[in-house]
Structures are given as C-alpha cells and as structure tokens.
C-alpha cells in the first residue's frame, strides 16, 4: 500500500505539471505577442 500512494501522487503531480506547462507556454506566447505590439507602437511614434 505504501508504494502505491507515492505512485498515485506522482501521477497527479505529472498531470498538474503538464497542464501548468501548457498554461505557462500560452502565457509566454501572449506576453511575447504583447511585447512585439508595444515595440511596434513605440516605433510608430518615433
């Protein structure tokens, strides 16, 4: 029983990590897009 509990916990952790990784990747892409737009706006003003 003791061996099954850590395996079960790791399975849950792995799912959370995968989900968070996808979310973080989406946030990174949105942040990069936002930064590019800011740069373009700054260049348009100069």
CSV table of N, CA and C in Angstrom, one decimal:
chain,number,residue,atom,x,y,z
A,1,UNK,N,0.8,-1.2,0.0
A,1,UNK,CA,0.0,0.0,0.0
A,1,UNK,C,0.9,1.3,0.0
A,2,UNK,N,2.0,1.2,0.8
A,2,UNK,CA,2.8,2.4,0.8
A,2,UNK,C,3.4,2.8,-0.5
A,3,UNK,N,3.7,1.8,-1.3
A,3,UNK,CA,4.3,2.0,-2.6
A,3,UNK,C,3.3,2.6,-3.6
A,4,UNK,N,2.1,2.2,-3.5
A,4,UNK,CA,1.0,2.7,-4.4
A,4,UNK,C,0.7,4.2,-4.2
A,5,UNK,N,0.8,4.6,-2.9
A,5,UNK,CA,0.5,6.0,-2.6
A,5,UNK,C,1.4,7.0,-3.3
A,6,UNK,N,2.8,6.8,-3.2
A,6,UNK,CA,3.7,7.7,-4.0
A,6,UNK,C,3.5,7.7,-5.5
A,7,UNK,N,3.2,6.5,-6.0
A,7,UNK,CA,3.0,6.4,-7.5
A,7,UNK,C,1.7,7.2,-7.8
A,8,UNK,N,0.7,7.1,-7.0
A,8,UNK,CA,-0.6,7.8,-7.3
A,8,UNK,C,-0.3,9.3,-7.2
A,9,UNK,N,0.4,9.8,-6.2
A,9,UNK,CA,0.8,11.2,-6.0
A,9,UNK,C,1.5,11.7,-7.2
A,10,UNK,N,2.5,10.9,-7.7
A,10,UNK,CA,3.3,11.3,-8.8
A,10,UNK,C,2.5,11.5,-10.1
A,11,UNK,N,1.5,10.6,-10.2
A,11,UNK,CA,0.6,10.6,-11.4
A,11,UNK,C,-0.2,11.9,-11.4
A,12,UNK,N,-0.7,12.3,-10.2
A,12,UNK,CA,-1.4,13.6,-10.1
A,12,UNK,C,-0.5,14.8,-10.4
A,13,UNK,N,0.7,14.8,-9.8
A,13,UNK,CA,1.6,15.8,-10.0
A,13,UNK,C,2.0,16.0,-11.4
A,14,UNK,N,2.2,14.9,-12.1
A,14,UNK,CA,2.6,14.9,-13.5
A,14,UNK,C,1.5,15.6,-14.3
A,15,UNK,N,0.2,15.3,-14.1
A,15,UNK,CA,-0.9,15.9,-14.8
A,15,UNK,C,-0.9,17.4,-14.6
A,16,UNK,N,-0.7,17.8,-13.3
A,16,UNK,CA,-0.7,19.2,-13.0
A,16,UNK,C,0.4,19.9,-13.7
A,17,UNK,N,1.6,19.3,-13.7
A,17,UNK,CA,2.7,19.9,-14.4
A,17,UNK,C,2.5,20.1,-15.8
A,18,UNK,N,1.9,19.1,-16.5
A,18,UNK,CA,1.6,19.1,-17.9
A,18,UNK,C,0.6,20.3,-18.2
A,19,UNK,N,-0.4,20.4,-17.4
A,19,UNK,CA,-1.4,21.4,-17.5
A,19,UNK,C,-0.7,22.8,-17.3
A,20,UNK,N,0.0,22.9,-16.2
A,20,UNK,CA,0.7,24.2,-16.0
A,20,UNK,C,1.7,24.6,-17.1
A,21,UNK,N,2.4,23.6,-17.6
A,21,UNK,CA,3.3,23.8,-18.7
A,21,UNK,C,2.6,24.4,-19.9
A,22,UNK,N,1.5,23.8,-20.2
A,22,UNK,CA,0.7,24.3,-21.4
A,22,UNK,C,0.2,25.7,-21.1
A,23,UNK,N,-0.3,26.0,-19.9
A,23,UNK,CA,-0.7,27.3,-19.5
A,23,UNK,C,0.4,28.3,-19.6
A,24,UNK,N,1.6,27.9,-19.0
A,24,UNK,CA,2.7,28.8,-19.0
A,24,UNK,C,3.2,29.1,-20.4
A,25,UNK,N,3.1,28.1,-21.3
A,25,UNK,CA,3.5,28.3,-22.7
A,25,UNK,C,2.6,29.3,-23.3
A,26,UNK,N,1.3,29.2,-23.1
A,26,UNK,CA,0.3,30.1,-23.6
A,26,UNK,C,0.5,31.5,-23.1
A,27,UNK,N,0.9,31.6,-21.8
A,27,UNK,CA,1.1,32.9,-21.2
A,27,UNK,C,2.4,33.5,-21.9
A,28,UNK,N,3.4,32.7,-22.0
A,28,UNK,CA,4.7,33.2,-22.7
A,28,UNK,C,4.4,33.7,-24.1
A,29,UNK,N,3.6,33.0,-24.9
A,29,UNK,CA,3.3,33.4,-26.2
A,29,UNK,C,2.5,34.7,-26.2
A,30,UNK,N,1.5,34.8,-25.3
A,30,UNK,CA,0.7,36.0,-25.2
A,30,UNK,C,1.6,37.2,-24.8
A,31,UNK,N,2.6,37.0,-23.9
A,31,UNK,CA,3.5,38.0,-23.4
A,31,UNK,C,4.4,38.5,-24.5
A,32,UNK,N,4.9,37.5,-25.3
A,32,UNK,CA,5.8,37.9,-26.4
A,32,UNK,C,5.0,38.7,-27.4
A,33,UNK,N,3.8,38.3,-27.7
A,33,UNK,CA,2.9,39.0,-28.7
A,33,UNK,C,2.7,40.4,-28.2
A,34,UNK,N,2.4,40.5,-26.9
A,34,UNK,CA,2.2,41.8,-26.3
A,34,UNK,C,3.4,42.7,-26.4
A,35,UNK,N,4.6,42.2,-26.1
A,35,UNK,CA,5.8,42.9,-26.2
A,35,UNK,C,6.1,43.4,-27.6
A,36,UNK,N,5.8,42.5,-28.6
A,36,UNK,CA,6.0,42.9,-30.0
A,36,UNK,C,5.1,44.0,-30.4
A,37,UNK,N,3.9,44.0,-29.9
A,37,UNK,CA,2.9,45.1,-30.2
A,37,UNK,C,3.4,46.4,-29.6
A,38,UNK,N,3.9,46.3,-28.4
A,38,UNK,CA,4.4,47.5,-27.7
A,38,UNK,C,5.6,48.1,-28.5
A,39,UNK,N,6.5,47.3,-29.0
A,39,UNK,CA,7.6,47.7,-29.8
A,39,UNK,C,7.2,48.4,-31.1
A,40,UNK,N,6.2,47.7,-31.7
A,40,UNK,CA,5.7,48.3,-33.0
A,40,UNK,C,5.0,49.7,-32.7
A,41,UNK,N,4.3,49.8,-31.6
A,41,UNK,CA,3.6,51.1,-31.3
A,41,UNK,C,4.7,52.1,-31.0
A,42,UNK,N,5.7,51.8,-30.2
A,42,UNK,CA,6.8,52.7,-30.0
A,42,UNK,C,7.5,53.2,-31.2
A,43,UNK,N,7.8,52.2,-32.2
A,43,UNK,CA,8.4,52.6,-33.4
A,43,UNK,C,7.5,53.5,-34.3
A,44,UNK,N,6.2,53.3,-34.2
A,44,UNK,CA,5.3,54.1,-35.0
A,44,UNK,C,5.3,55.5,-34.4
A,45,UNK,N,5.5,55.7,-33.1
A,45,UNK,CA,5.5,57.1,-32.6
A,45,UNK,C,6.8,57.8,-32.9
A,46,UNK,N,7.9,57.1,-33.1
A,46,UNK,CA,9.2,57.8,-33.3
A,46,UNK,C,9.4,58.3,-34.7
